[in-house]
Amino acid sequence: MPYLTKPLILLLCLLVTGECRKHGHRVRRWTGTVETQKHGTSLAKKPPDVTKSRKMKTEHLLKVDDHDFTMRPAFGGPAIPVGVDVQVESLDSISEVDMDFTMTLYLRHYWKDERLSFTSSTNKSMTFDGRLVKKIWVPDVFFVHSKRSFIHDTTTDNIMLRVFPDGHVLYSLRVTVTAACNMDFSRFPLDSQTCSLELESYAYTDEDLMLYWKSGDESLSTDDRISLSQFLIQKFHTTSRLAFYSSTGWYNRLYINFTLRRHIFFFLLQTYFPATLMVMLSWVSFWIDRRAVPARVSLGITTVLTMSTIITGVNASMPRVSYIKAVDIYLWVSFVFVFLSVLEYAAVNYLSTVQDRRERKMRERARSQSLPCTCGMSQTRTMTMLDGTYSEADTNSLAGYTEEPMVPEEEQEEMHEVPEKPEHMVVHLSVSSESTTTKKKKSLRALNIIQNTHAIDKYSRMIFPGSYIFFNLIYWSVYC
């Protein structure tokens, strides 16, 4: 036991000494803190910056709970001015079928609400996200004639609220909106379209809220990289005016206007060039023999069906408007030219058939009413008469020739009764009255072009291309 007593006493002394040292260190630390605070109080006389205090909540800092933010600032007083500026991020699409456009933009509002003023030694603003927007008053701006719109929410709601110490507020949000655009397609595809995006307060009239462009035309800014596949963006500009509703009153309305000009090269390749080539292809039938019926008919039907397909394809991508478009004029005139080339061959074929039938009847009539005679005249004159171009003098000149019965050549060789004469030929003449012969001559001269089917094709080779070139000159001079 005496051996254990001494170590226990020594251990106890060490524990007591350690506790004393810890207590002395604590006293010195708290004393130093108090002295430092007293020293700082004696030197610093500025009020504390409440914006740097981490213990104060936002609601307490902006005094959100002390005011009724369901009412606009200066409620009952003059209209509160709300400035607006817009930065267009992209012009996503233009739809001719739905007659609308889609745009993504940054919409910013500027106003002053003294209820949100706070004390700050550095005069710096405070920035918040969309969670505070639901607790304060913000302008109720909406897009007039909009079909669809939404605020982007990736990764959080794209809303920013910036409050300045004097109560000025900047409220910014990123929106994609699809709005209607009244388009005029009377000059399509050689047209220019002007569309507008309209902003307006939904609840507050001009007596409560004055909506205006913050910096005039400079309030609208666009990205230089904005481009569309079918359109060239020519101009962006802003306007403003009052809008009247019979049941609620007058409202301030802001306009974002932009002008678009359509690129023509795409339609030249897809519509105009194919239509022109089909018309030119239909002219090939004028150089094909009129007796090649399958070739000319198949060529005409192919060009007509191709033109119908082109017209259907163009109208499928367009709204069903009740007026005529510029492309309709070109396509339908081209279709008429193609269709007329088919009708031209139908006329040629019909007249050829009628002419062959008439010649066959004339031969049969001449054979039945022929006057057999052996005419001692030269071979050249006889062939001229056989072609049907004889006159009355030629008929009368046959009176001096001897009439002999017409005998086949085989019987002449067997009988050897009639000697052969080189200048004597056997002809069949249909002797008629003087009036009948004169009428035939006049009708043959009047219908010379119609009966000559080769002449119809010959004139068509010049008339069709000339008319189509003249149409193109007028068309492009009017619409370009």
Short mmCIF file of N, CA and C in Angstrom, two decimals, residues 162-229:
data_model
loop_
_atom_site.label_atom_id
_atom_site.label_comp_id
_atom_site.label_asym_id
_atom_site.label_seq_id
_atom_site.Cartn_x
_atom_site.Cartn_y
_atom_site.Cartn_z
N ARG A 162 -33.62 41.79 -59.32
CA ARG A 162 -32.54 42.61 -58.74
C ARG A 162 -33.17 43.85 -58.11
N VAL A 163 -32.91 44.03 -56.81
CA VAL A 163 -33.49 45.13 -56.04
C VAL A 163 -32.37 46.07 -55.61
N PHE A 164 -32.58 47.37 -55.85
CA PHE A 164 -31.61 48.39 -55.46
C PHE A 164 -32.04 49.04 -54.16
N PRO A 165 -31.11 49.65 -53.43
CA PRO A 165 -31.47 50.22 -52.12
C PRO A 165 -32.55 51.28 -52.17
N ASP A 166 -32.64 52.04 -53.28
CA ASP A 166 -33.66 53.10 -53.34
C ASP A 166 -35.03 52.57 -53.78
N GLY A 167 -35.16 51.26 -54.02
CA GLY A 167 -36.44 50.68 -54.37
C GLY A 167 -36.61 50.38 -55.84
N HIS A 168 -35.63 50.71 -56.68
CA HIS A 168 -35.72 50.35 -58.09
C HIS A 168 -35.56 48.84 -58.25
N VAL A 169 -36.34 48.28 -59.20
CA VAL A 169 -36.40 46.83 -59.37
C VAL A 169 -36.15 46.50 -60.84
N LEU A 170 -35.33 45.48 -61.06
CA LEU A 170 -35.13 44.89 -62.39
C LEU A 170 -35.63 43.45 -62.34
N TYR A 171 -36.60 43.18 -63.22
CA TYR A 171 -37.22 41.86 -63.27
C TYR A 171 -37.01 41.30 -64.67
N SER A 172 -36.24 40.21 -64.77
CA SER A 172 -35.87 39.64 -66.08
C SER A 172 -36.26 38.17 -66.11
N LEU A 173 -36.73 37.74 -67.28
CA LEU A 173 -37.09 36.35 -67.47
C LEU A 173 -36.84 35.95 -68.93
N ARG A 174 -36.59 34.67 -69.13
CA ARG A 174 -36.31 34.11 -70.46
C ARG A 174 -37.54 33.33 -70.92
N VAL A 175 -38.11 33.77 -72.06
CA VAL A 175 -39.40 33.27 -72.51
C VAL A 175 -39.29 32.81 -73.96
N THR A 176 -40.00 31.75 -74.28
CA THR A 176 -40.23 31.33 -75.66
C THR A 176 -41.71 31.45 -75.95
N VAL A 177 -42.05 32.19 -76.99
CA VAL A 177 -43.44 32.48 -77.30
C VAL A 177 -43.71 32.16 -78.76
N THR A 178 -44.86 31.59 -79.03
CA THR A 178 -45.36 31.35 -80.39
C THR A 178 -46.58 32.23 -80.58
N ALA A 179 -46.49 33.18 -81.51
CA ALA A 179 -47.54 34.16 -81.72
C ALA A 179 -48.02 34.13 -83.16
N ALA A 180 -49.23 34.61 -83.36
CA ALA A 180 -49.82 34.64 -84.71
C ALA A 180 -49.23 35.76 -85.53
N CYS A 181 -49.17 35.54 -86.82
CA CYS A 181 -48.66 36.54 -87.76
C CYS A 181 -49.55 36.50 -89.00
N ASN A 182 -50.21 37.60 -89.28
CA ASN A 182 -51.08 37.68 -90.45
C ASN A 182 -50.23 37.85 -91.69
N MET A 183 -50.14 36.80 -92.51
CA MET A 183 -49.30 36.81 -93.69
C MET A 183 -50.14 36.96 -94.95
N ASP A 184 -49.57 37.65 -95.92
CA ASP A 184 -50.20 37.83 -97.23
C ASP A 184 -49.37 37.06 -98.25
N PHE A 185 -49.99 36.02 -98.85
CA PHE A 185 -49.28 35.16 -99.78
C PHE A 185 -49.63 35.46 -101.24
N SER A 186 -50.14 36.63 -101.53
CA SER A 186 -50.49 36.96 -102.91
C SER A 186 -49.26 37.03 -103.80
N ARG A 187 -48.08 37.29 -103.23
CA ARG A 187 -46.84 37.34 -104.01
C ARG A 187 -45.91 36.17 -103.71
N PHE A 188 -46.41 35.16 -103.03
CA PHE A 188 -45.58 34.01 -102.70
C PHE A 188 -45.10 33.29 -103.97
N PRO A 189 -43.81 32.89 -104.03
CA PRO A 189 -42.75 32.98 -103.02
C PRO A 189 -41.86 34.20 -103.18
N LEU A 190 -42.32 35.21 -103.88
CA LEU A 190 -41.56 36.44 -104.06
C LEU A 190 -42.09 37.50 -103.11
N ASP A 191 -42.34 37.13 -101.87
CA ASP A 191 -43.02 38.00 -100.93
C ASP A 191 -42.12 38.42 -99.78
N SER A 192 -42.58 39.42 -99.04
CA SER A 192 -41.97 39.87 -97.79
C SER A 192 -43.07 39.91 -96.74
N GLN A 193 -42.76 39.43 -95.54
CA GLN A 193 -43.74 39.36 -94.46
C GLN A 193 -43.30 40.23 -93.29
N THR A 194 -44.25 40.92 -92.68
CA THR A 194 -43.99 41.74 -91.49
C THR A 194 -44.82 41.17 -90.34
N CYS A 195 -44.12 40.75 -89.29
CA CYS A 195 -44.78 40.16 -88.12
C CYS A 195 -44.53 41.03 -86.90
N SER A 196 -45.39 40.91 -85.91
CA SER A 196 -45.29 41.72 -84.70
C SER A 196 -45.53 40.86 -83.48
N LEU A 197 -44.73 41.13 -82.44
CA LEU A 197 -44.95 40.54 -81.12
C LEU A 197 -45.42 41.67 -80.21
N GLU A 198 -46.61 41.53 -79.62
CA GLU A 198 -47.26 42.61 -78.89
C GLU A 198 -47.27 42.29 -77.39
N LEU A 199 -46.91 43.30 -76.59
CA LEU A 199 -46.88 43.17 -75.13
C LEU A 199 -47.86 44.17 -74.53
N GLU A 200 -48.53 43.73 -73.49
CA GLU A 200 -49.57 44.57 -72.89
C GLU A 200 -49.84 44.10 -71.47
N SER A 201 -50.24 45.02 -70.61
CA SER A 201 -50.66 44.67 -69.25
C SER A 201 -52.06 44.08 -69.31
N TYR A 202 -52.26 43.02 -68.59
CA TYR A 202 -53.56 42.34 -68.65
C TYR A 202 -54.61 43.03 -67.77
N ALA A 203 -54.24 43.44 -66.57
CA ALA A 203 -55.23 43.97 -65.61
C ALA A 203 -55.22 45.49 -65.52
N TYR A 204 -54.07 46.13 -65.65
CA TYR A 204 -53.95 47.55 -65.35
C TYR A 204 -54.08 48.38 -66.62
N THR A 205 -55.01 49.33 -66.60
CA THR A 205 -55.18 50.24 -67.72
C THR A 205 -54.09 51.31 -67.70
N ASP A 206 -54.16 52.23 -68.66
CA ASP A 206 -53.15 53.28 -68.71
C ASP A 206 -53.26 54.25 -67.54
N GLU A 207 -54.36 54.19 -66.78
CA GLU A 207 -54.48 55.04 -65.59
C GLU A 207 -53.74 54.46 -64.40
N ASP A 208 -53.43 53.16 -64.44
CA ASP A 208 -52.72 52.52 -63.33
C ASP A 208 -51.29 52.13 -63.68
N LEU A 209 -51.04 51.79 -64.93
CA LEU A 209 -49.71 51.33 -65.31
C LEU A 209 -49.37 51.91 -66.69
N MET A 210 -48.24 52.59 -66.76
CA MET A 210 -47.78 53.17 -68.02
C MET A 210 -46.62 52.32 -68.54
N LEU A 211 -46.91 51.52 -69.57
CA LEU A 211 -45.91 50.64 -70.16
C LEU A 211 -45.22 51.38 -71.31
N TYR A 212 -43.89 51.39 -71.31
CA TYR A 212 -43.15 52.13 -72.34
C TYR A 212 -41.82 51.44 -72.60
N TRP A 213 -41.26 51.75 -73.78
CA TRP A 213 -39.91 51.25 -74.10
C TRP A 213 -38.89 52.07 -73.33
N LYS A 214 -38.02 51.41 -72.62
CA LYS A 214 -37.12 52.09 -71.70
C LYS A 214 -36.15 53.03 -72.41
N SER A 215 -35.63 52.59 -73.56
CA SER A 215 -34.64 53.40 -74.29
C SER A 215 -35.02 53.63 -75.74
N GLY A 216 -36.30 53.68 -76.03
CA GLY A 216 -36.73 53.91 -77.40
C GLY A 216 -36.40 52.72 -78.29
N ASP A 217 -35.89 53.00 -79.50
CA ASP A 217 -35.53 51.93 -80.42
C ASP A 217 -34.35 51.10 -79.92
N GLU A 218 -33.55 51.69 -79.05
CA GLU A 218 -32.42 50.93 -78.49
C GLU A 218 -32.86 49.92 -77.43
N SER A 219 -34.14 49.94 -77.09
CA SER A 219 -34.63 48.96 -76.12
C SER A 219 -34.70 47.56 -76.70
N LEU A 220 -34.61 47.44 -78.02
CA LEU A 220 -34.66 46.14 -78.68
C LEU A 220 -33.29 45.81 -79.25
N SER A 221 -32.72 44.72 -78.81
CA SER A 221 -31.42 44.25 -79.30
C SER A 221 -31.56 42.82 -79.79
N THR A 222 -30.79 42.49 -80.80
CA THR A 222 -30.86 41.16 -81.40
C THR A 222 -29.47 40.57 -81.52
N ASP A 223 -29.44 39.27 -81.61
CA ASP A 223 -28.19 38.56 -81.82
C ASP A 223 -27.85 38.57 -83.31
N ASP A 224 -26.60 38.91 -83.63
CA ASP A 224 -26.19 38.98 -85.03
C ASP A 224 -26.20 37.62 -85.70
N ARG A 225 -26.20 36.56 -84.94
CA ARG A 225 -26.16 35.21 -85.52
C ARG A 225 -27.54 34.66 -85.82
N ILE A 226 -28.59 35.45 -85.62
CA ILE A 226 -29.94 34.97 -85.92
C ILE A 226 -30.10 34.82 -87.44
N SER A 227 -30.54 33.67 -87.88
CA SER A 227 -30.75 33.42 -89.31
C SER A 227 -31.84 32.37 -89.46
N LEU A 228 -32.50 32.42 -90.61
CA LEU A 228 -33.55 31.46 -90.95
C LEU A 228 -33.23 30.84 -92.29
N SER A 229 -33.72 29.63 -92.51
CA SER A 229 -33.40 28.92 -93.74
C SER A 229 -34.10 29.50 -94.95
#
